[in-house]
GROMACS .gro file of N, CA and C in nm:
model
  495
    1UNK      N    1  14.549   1.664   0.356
    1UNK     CA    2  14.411   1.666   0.315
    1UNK      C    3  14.370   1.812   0.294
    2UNK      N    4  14.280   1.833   0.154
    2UNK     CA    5  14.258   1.973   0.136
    2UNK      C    6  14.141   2.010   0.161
    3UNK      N    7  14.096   2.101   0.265
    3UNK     CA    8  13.956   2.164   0.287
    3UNK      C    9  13.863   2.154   0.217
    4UNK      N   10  13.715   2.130   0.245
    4UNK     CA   11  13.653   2.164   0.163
    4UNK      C   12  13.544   2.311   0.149
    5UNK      N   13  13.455   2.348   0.104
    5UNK     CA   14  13.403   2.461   0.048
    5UNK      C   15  13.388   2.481   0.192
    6UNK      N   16  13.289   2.357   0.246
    6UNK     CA   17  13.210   2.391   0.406
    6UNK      C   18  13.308   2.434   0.472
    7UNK      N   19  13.425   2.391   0.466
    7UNK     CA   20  13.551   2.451   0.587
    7UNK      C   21  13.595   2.586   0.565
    8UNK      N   22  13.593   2.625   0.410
    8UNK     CA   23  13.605   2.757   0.392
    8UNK      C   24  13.534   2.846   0.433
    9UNK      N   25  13.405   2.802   0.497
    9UNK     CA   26  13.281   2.863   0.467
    9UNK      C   27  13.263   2.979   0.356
   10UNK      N   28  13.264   2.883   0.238
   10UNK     CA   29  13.235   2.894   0.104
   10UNK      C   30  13.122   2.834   0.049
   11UNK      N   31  12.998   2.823  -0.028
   11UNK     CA   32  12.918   2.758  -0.029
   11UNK      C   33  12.944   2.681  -0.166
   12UNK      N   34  12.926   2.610  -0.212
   12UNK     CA   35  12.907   2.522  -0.356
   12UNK      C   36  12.768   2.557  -0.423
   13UNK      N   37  12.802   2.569  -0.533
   13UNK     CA   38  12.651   2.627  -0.593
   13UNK      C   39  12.562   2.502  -0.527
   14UNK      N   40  12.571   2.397  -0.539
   14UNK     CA   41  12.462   2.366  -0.494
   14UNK      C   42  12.408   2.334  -0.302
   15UNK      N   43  12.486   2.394  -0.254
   15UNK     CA   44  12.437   2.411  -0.090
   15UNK      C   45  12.393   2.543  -0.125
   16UNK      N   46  12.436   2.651  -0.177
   16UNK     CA   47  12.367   2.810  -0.232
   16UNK      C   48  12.201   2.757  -0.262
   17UNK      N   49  12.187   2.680  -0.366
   17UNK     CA   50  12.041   2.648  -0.438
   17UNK      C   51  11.933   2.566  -0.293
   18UNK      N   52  12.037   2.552  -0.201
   18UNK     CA   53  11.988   2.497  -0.091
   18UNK      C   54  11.859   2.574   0.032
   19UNK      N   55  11.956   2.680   0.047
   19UNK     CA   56  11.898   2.813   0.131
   19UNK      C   57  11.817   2.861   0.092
   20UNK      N   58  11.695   2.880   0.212
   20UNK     CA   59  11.564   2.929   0.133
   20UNK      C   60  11.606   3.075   0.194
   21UNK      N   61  11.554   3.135   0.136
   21UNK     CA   62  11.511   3.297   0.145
   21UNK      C   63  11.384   3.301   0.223
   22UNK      N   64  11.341   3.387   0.346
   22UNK     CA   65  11.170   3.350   0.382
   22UNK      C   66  11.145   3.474   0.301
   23UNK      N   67  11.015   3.417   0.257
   23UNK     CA   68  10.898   3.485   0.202
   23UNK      C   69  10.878   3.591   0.245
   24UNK      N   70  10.818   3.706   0.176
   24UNK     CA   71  10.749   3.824   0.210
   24UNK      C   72  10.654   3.847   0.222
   25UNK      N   73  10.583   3.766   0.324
   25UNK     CA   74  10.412   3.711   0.287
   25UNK      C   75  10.362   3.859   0.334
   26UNK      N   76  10.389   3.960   0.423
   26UNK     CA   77  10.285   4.088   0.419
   26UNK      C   78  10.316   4.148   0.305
   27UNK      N   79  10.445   4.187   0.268
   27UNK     CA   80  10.455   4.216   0.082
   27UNK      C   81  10.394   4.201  -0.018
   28UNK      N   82  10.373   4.069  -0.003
   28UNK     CA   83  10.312   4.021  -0.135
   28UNK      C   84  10.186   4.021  -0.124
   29UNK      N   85  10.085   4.040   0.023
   29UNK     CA   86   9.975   4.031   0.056
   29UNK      C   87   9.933   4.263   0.001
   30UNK      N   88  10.009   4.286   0.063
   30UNK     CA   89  10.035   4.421   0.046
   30UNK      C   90  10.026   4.478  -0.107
   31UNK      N   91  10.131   4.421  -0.157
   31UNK     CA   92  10.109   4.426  -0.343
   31UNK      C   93   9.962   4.402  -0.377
   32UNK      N   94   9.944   4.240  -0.366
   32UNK     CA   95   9.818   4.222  -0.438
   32UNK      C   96   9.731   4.279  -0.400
   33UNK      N   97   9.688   4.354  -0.275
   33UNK     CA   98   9.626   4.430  -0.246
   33UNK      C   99   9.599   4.585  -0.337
   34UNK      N  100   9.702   4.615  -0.334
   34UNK     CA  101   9.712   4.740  -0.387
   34UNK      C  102   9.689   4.742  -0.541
   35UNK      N  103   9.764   4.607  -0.633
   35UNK     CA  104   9.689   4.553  -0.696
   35UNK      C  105   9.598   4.557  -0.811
   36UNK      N  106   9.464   4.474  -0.651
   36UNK     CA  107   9.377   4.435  -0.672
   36UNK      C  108   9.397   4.311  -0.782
   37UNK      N  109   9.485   4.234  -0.744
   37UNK     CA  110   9.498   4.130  -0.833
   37UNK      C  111   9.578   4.056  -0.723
   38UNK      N  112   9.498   3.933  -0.634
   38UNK     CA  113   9.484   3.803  -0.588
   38UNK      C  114   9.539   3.710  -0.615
   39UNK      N  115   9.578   3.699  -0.784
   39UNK     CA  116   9.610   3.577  -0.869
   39UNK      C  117   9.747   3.589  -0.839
   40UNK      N  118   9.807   3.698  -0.767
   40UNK     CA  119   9.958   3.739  -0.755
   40UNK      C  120   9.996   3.700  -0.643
   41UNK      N  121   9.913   3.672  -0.535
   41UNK     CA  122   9.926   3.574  -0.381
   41UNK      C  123   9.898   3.488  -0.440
   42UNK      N  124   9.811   3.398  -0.492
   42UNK     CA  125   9.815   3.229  -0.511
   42UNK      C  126   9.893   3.197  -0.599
   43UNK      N  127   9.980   3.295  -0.671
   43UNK     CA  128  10.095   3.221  -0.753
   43UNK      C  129  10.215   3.175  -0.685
   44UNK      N  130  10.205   3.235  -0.522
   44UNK     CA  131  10.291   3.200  -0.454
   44UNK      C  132  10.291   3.071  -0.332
   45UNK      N  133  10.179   3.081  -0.395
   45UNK     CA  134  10.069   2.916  -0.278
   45UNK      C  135  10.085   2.770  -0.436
   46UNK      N  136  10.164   2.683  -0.400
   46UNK     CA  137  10.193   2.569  -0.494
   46UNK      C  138  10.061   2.490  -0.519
   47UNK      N  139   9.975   2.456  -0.355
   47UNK     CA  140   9.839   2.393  -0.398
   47UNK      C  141   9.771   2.490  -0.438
   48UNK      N  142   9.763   2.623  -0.435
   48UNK     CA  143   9.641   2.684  -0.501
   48UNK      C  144   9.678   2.667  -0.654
   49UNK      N  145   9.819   2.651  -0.717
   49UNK     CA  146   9.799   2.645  -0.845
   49UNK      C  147   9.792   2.500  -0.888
   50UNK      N  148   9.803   2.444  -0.775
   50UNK     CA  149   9.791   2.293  -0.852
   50UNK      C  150   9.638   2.231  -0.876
   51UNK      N  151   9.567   2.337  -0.758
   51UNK     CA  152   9.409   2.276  -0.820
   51UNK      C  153   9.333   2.405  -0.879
   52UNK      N  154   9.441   2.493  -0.920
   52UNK     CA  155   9.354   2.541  -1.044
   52UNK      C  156   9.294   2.706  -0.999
   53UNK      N  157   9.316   2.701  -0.820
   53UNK     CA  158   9.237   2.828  -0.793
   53UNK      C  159   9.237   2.965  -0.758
   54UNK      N  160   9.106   3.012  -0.801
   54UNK     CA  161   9.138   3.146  -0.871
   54UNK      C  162   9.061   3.261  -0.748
   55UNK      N  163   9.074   3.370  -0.760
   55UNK     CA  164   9.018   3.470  -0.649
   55UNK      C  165   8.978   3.591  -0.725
   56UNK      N  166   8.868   3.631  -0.726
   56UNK     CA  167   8.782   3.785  -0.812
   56UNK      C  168   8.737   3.859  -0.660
   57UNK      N  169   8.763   3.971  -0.634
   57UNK     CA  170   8.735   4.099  -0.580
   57UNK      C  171   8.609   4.157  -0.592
   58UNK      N  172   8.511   4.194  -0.516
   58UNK     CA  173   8.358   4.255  -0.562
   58UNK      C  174   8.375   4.324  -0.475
   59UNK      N  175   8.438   4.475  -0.447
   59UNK     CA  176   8.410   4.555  -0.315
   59UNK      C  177   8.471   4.522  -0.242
   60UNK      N  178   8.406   4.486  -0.084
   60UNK     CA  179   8.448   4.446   0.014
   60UNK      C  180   8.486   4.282   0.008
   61UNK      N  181   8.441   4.201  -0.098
   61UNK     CA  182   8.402   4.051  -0.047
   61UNK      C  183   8.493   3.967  -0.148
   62UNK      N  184   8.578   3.869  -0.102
   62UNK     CA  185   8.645   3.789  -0.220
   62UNK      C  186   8.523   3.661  -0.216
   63UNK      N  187   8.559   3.653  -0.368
   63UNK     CA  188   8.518   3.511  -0.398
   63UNK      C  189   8.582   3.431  -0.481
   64UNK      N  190   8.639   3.307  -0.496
   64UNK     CA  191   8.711   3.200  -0.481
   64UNK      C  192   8.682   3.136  -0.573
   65UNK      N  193   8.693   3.086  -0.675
   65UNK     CA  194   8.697   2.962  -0.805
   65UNK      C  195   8.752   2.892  -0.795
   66UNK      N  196   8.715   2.720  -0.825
   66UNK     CA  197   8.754   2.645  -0.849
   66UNK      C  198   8.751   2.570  -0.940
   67UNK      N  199   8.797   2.628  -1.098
   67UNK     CA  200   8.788   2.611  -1.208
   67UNK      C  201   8.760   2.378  -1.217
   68UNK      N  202   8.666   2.387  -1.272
   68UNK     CA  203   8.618   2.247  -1.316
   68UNK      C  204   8.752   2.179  -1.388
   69UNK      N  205   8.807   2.074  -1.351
   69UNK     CA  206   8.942   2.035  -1.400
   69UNK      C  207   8.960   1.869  -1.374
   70UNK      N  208   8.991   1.820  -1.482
   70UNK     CA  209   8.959   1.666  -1.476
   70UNK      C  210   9.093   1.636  -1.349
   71UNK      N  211   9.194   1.682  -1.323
   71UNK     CA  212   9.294   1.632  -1.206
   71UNK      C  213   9.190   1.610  -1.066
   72UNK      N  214   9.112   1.708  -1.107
   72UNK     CA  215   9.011   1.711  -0.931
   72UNK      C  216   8.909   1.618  -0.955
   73UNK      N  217   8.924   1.491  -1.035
   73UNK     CA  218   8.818   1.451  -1.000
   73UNK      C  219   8.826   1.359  -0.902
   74UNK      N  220   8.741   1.308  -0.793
   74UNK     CA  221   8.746   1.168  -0.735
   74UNK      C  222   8.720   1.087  -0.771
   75UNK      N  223   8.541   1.048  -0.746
   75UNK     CA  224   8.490   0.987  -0.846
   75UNK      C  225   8.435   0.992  -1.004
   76UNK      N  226   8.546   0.904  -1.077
   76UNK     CA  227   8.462   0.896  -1.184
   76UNK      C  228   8.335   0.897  -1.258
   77UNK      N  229   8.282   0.822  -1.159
   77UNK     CA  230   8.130   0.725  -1.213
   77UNK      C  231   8.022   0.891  -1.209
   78UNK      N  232   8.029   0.992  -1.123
   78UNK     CA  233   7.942   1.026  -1.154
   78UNK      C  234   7.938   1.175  -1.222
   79UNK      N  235   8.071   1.208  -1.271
   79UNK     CA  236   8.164   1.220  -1.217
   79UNK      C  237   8.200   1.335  -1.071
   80UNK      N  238   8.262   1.327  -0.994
   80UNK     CA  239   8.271   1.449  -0.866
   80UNK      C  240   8.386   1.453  -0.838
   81UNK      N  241   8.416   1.610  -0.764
   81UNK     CA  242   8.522   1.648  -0.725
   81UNK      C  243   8.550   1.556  -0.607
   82UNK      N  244   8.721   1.533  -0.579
   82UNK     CA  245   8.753   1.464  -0.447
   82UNK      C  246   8.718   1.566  -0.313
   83UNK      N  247   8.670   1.467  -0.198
   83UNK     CA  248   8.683   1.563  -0.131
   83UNK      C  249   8.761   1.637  -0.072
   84UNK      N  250   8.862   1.621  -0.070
   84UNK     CA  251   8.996   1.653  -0.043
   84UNK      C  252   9.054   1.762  -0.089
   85UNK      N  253   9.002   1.790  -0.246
   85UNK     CA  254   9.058   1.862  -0.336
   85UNK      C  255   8.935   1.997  -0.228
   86UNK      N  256   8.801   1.982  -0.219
   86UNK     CA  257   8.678   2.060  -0.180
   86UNK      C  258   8.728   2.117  -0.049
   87UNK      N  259   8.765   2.027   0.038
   87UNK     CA  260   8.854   2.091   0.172
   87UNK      C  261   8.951   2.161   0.181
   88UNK      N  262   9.057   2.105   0.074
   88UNK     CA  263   9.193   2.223   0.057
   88UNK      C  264   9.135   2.369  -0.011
   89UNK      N  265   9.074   2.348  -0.055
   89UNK     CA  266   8.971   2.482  -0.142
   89UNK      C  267   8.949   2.584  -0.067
   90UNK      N  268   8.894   2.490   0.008
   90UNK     CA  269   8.775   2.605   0.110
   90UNK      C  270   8.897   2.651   0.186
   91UNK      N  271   8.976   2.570   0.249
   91UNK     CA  272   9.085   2.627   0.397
   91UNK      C  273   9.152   2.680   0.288
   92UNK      N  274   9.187   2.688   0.221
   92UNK     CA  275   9.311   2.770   0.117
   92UNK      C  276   9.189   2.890   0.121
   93UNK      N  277   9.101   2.914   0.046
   93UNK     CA  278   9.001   3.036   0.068
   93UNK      C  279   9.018   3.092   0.171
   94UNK      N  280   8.976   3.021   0.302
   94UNK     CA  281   8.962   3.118   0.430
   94UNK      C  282   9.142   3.150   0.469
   95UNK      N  283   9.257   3.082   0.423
   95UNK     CA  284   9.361   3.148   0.465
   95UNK      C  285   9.377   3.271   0.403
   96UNK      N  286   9.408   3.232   0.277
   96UNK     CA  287   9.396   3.392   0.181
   96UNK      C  288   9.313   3.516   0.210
   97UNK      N  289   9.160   3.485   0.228
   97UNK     CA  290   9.063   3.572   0.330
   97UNK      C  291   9.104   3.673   0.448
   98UNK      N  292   9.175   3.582   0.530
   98UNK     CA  293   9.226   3.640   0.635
   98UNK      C  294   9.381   3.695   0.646
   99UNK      N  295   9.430   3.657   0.543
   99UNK     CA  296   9.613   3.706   0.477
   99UNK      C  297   9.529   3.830   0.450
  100UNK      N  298   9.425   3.881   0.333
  100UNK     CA  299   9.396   4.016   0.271
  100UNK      C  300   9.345   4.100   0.401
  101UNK      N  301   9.240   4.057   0.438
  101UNK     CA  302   9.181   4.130   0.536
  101UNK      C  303   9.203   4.190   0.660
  102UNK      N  304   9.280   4.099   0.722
  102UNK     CA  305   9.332   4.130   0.807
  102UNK      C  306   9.527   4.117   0.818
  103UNK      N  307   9.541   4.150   0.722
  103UNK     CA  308   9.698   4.250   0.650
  103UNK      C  309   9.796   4.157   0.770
  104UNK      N  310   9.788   4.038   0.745
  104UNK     CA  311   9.895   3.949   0.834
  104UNK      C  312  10.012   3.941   0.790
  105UNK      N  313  10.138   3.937   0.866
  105UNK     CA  314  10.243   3.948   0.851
  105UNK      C  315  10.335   3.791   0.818
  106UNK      N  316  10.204   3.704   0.882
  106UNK     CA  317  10.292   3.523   0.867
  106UNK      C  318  10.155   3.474   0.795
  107UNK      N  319  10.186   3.365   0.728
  107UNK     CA  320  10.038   3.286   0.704
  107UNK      C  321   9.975   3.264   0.793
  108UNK      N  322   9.849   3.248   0.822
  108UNK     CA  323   9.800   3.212   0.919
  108UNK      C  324   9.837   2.978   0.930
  109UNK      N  325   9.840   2.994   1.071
  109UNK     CA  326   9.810   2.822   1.075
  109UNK      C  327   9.669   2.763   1.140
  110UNK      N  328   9.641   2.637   1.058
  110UNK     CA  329   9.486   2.578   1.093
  110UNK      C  330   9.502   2.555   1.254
  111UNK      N  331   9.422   2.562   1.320
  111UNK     CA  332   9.384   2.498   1.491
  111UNK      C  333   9.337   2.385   1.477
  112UNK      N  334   9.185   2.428   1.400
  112UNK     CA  335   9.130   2.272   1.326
  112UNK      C  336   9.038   2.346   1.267
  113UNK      N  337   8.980   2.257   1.181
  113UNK     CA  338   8.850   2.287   1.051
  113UNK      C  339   8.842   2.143   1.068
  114UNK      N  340   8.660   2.211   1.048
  114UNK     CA  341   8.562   2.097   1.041
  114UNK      C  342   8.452   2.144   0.918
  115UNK      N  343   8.472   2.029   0.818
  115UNK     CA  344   8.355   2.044   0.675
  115UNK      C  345   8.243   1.945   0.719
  116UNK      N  346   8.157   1.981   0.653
  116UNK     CA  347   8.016   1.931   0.679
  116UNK      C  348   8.009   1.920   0.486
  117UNK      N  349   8.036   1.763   0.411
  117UNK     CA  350   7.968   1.761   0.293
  117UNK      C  351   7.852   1.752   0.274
  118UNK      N  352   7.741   1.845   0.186
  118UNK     CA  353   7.639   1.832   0.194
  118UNK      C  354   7.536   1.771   0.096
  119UNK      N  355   7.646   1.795  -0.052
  119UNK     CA  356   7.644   1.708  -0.187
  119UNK      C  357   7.732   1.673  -0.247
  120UNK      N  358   7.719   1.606  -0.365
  120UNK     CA  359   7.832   1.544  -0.470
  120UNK      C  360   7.866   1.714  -0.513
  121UNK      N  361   8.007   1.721  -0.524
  121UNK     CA  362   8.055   1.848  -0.581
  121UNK      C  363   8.095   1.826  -0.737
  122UNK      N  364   7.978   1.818  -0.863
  122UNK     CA  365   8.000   1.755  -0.933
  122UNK      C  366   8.106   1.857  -1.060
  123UNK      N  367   8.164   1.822  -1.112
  123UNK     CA  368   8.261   1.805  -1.287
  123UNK      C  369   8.236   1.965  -1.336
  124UNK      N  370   8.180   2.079  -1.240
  124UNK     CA  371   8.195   2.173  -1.302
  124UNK      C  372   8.254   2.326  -1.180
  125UNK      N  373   8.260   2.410  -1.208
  125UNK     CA  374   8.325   2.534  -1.158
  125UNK      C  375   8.253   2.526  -1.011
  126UNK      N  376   8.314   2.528  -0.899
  126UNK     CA  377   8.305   2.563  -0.783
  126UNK      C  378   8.337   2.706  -0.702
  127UNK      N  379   8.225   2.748  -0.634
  127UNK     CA  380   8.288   2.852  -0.602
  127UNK      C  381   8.315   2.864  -0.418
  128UNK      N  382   8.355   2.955  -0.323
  128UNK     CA  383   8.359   2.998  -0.228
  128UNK      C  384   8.348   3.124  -0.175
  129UNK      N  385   8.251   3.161  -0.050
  129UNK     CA  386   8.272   3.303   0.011
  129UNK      C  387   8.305   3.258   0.172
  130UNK      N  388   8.435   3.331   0.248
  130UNK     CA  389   8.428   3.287   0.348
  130UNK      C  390   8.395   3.460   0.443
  131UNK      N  391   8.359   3.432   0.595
  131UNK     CA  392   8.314   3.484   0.662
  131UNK      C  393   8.405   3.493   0.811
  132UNK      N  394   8.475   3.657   0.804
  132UNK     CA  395   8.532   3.614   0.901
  132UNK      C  396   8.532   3.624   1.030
  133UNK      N  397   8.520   3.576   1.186
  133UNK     CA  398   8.525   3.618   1.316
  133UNK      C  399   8.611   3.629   1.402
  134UNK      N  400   8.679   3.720   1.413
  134UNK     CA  401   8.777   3.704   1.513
  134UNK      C  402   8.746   3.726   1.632
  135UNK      N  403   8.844   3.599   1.716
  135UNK     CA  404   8.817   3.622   1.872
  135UNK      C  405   8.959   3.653   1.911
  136UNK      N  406   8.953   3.684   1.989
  136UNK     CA  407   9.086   3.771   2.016
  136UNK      C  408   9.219   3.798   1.960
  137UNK      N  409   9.328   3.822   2.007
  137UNK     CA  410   9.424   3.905   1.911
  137UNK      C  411   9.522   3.803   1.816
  138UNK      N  412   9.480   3.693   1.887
  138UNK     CA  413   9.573   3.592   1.833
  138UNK      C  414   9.509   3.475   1.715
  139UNK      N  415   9.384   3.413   1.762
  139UNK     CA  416   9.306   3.340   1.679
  139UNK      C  417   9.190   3.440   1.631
  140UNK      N  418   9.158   3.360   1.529
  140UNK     CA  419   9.038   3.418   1.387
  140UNK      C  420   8.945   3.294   1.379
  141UNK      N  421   8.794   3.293   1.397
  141UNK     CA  422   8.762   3.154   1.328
  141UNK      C  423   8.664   3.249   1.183
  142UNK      N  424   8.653   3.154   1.089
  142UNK     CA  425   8.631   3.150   0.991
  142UNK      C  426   8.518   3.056   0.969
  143UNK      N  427   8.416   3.062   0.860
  143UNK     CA  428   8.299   3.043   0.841
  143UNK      C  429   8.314   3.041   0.650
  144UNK      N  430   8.318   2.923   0.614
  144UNK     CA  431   8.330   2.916   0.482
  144UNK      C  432   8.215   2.825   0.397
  145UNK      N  433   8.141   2.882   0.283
  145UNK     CA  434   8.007   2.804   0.214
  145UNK      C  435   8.094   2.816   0.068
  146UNK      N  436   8.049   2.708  -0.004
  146UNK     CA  437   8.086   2.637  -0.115
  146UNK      C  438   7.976   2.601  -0.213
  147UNK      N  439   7.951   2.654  -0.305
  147UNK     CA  440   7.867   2.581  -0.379
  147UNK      C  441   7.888   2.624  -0.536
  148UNK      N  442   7.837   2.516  -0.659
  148UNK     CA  443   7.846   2.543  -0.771
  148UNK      C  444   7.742   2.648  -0.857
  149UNK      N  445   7.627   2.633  -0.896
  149UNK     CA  446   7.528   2.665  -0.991
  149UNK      C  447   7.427   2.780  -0.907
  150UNK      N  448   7.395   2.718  -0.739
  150UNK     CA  449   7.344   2.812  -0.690
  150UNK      C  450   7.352   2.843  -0.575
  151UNK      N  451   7.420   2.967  -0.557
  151UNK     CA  452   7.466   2.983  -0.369
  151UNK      C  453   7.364   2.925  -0.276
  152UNK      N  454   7.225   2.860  -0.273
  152UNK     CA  455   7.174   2.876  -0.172
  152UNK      C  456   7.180   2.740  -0.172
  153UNK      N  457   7.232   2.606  -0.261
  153UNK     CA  458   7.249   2.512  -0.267
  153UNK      C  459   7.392   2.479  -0.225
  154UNK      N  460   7.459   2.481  -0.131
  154UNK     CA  461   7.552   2.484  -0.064
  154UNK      C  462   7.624   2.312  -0.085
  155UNK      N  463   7.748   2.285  -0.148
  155UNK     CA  464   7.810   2.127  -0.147
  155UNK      C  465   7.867   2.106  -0.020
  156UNK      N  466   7.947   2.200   0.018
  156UNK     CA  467   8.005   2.222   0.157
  156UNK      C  468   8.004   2.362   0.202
  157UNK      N  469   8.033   2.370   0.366
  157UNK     CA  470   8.017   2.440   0.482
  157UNK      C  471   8.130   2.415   0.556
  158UNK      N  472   8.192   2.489   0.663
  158UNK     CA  473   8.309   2.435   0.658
  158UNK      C  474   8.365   2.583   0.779
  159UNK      N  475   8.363   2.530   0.908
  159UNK     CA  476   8.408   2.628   1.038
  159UNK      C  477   8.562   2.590   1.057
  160UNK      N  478   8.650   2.707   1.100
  160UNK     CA  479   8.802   2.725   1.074
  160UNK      C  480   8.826   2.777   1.186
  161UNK      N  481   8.980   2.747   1.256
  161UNK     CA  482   8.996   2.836   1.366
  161UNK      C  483   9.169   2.859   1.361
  162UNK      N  484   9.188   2.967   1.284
  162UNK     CA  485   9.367   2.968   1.281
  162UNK      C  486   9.430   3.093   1.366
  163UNK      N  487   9.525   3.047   1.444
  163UNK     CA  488   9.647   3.123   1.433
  163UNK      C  489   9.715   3.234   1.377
  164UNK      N  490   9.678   3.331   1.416
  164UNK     CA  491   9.693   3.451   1.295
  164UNK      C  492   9.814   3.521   1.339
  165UNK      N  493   9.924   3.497   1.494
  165UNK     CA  494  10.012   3.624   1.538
  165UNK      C  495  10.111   3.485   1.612
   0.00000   0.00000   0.00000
């Protein structure tokens, strides 16, 4: 009987296509920083490009798009975003938030988040600003508002508590 690749410890192209490489998440947090182009971390996040979202720089403060896109809708009838799609938004926001700001070396992981919906998030551009607090060296909670047409009309609200070390 003749060996195979595994006995050689030889790989076959496809156990090679197998092995992940880990990420360079302070790198790439580091780049886009330097930058100043965001869109270069969420190209590396699969749900941020699958619902579309986008991140603009003003100074100190990111803010978050969620380009209007018929995949996000839930309901038809009136028509509105799922909420689902509105929750991954916001926690994808406050991770990225706290990847830039505080220059983390791993993604951060959720503890828990809790949204408070406050309206129909209806068929057009959504945005986000999140707010961040850290309590000690290890967890961050986060403070995230959502709204379309006018910040003080808020769709969702939305308290975070991740894992940052």
């Amino acid at each position: 009987m003749s060996p195979n690749n595994s006995e050689l410890g030889t790989a076959s192209p496809t156990q090679k296509a197998q092995v992940k490489v880990p990420i360079d998440v302070q790198g790439i947090v580091k780049r886009a920083t330097e930058l100043n182009d965001f869109g270069h971390l969420l190209e590396h996040v699969p749900y941020a490009k699958f619902i579309g979202m986008k991140v603009e720089r003003f100074g100190d403060e990111l803010i978050f798009k969620l380009p209007a896109k018929d995949d996000n809708i839930g309901n038809p009838v009136l028509p509105a975003i799922h909420g689902g799609v509105i929750a991954g938004f916001m926690e994808m926001s406050a991770i990225v938030q706290l990847m830039v700001f505080m220059q983390t070396a791993k993604v951060p992981k959720v503890v828990d988040f809790s949204i408070d919906y406050l309206r129909a998030g209806l068929h057009k551009d959504s945005f986000a600003e999140c707010r961040i607090t850290r309590q000690g060296r290890r967890v961050a909670n986060v403070n995230i508002d959502c709204w379309q047409t006018n910040r003080k009309q808020l769709i969702a609200t939305a308290r975070a508590h991740f894992l940052i070390d």
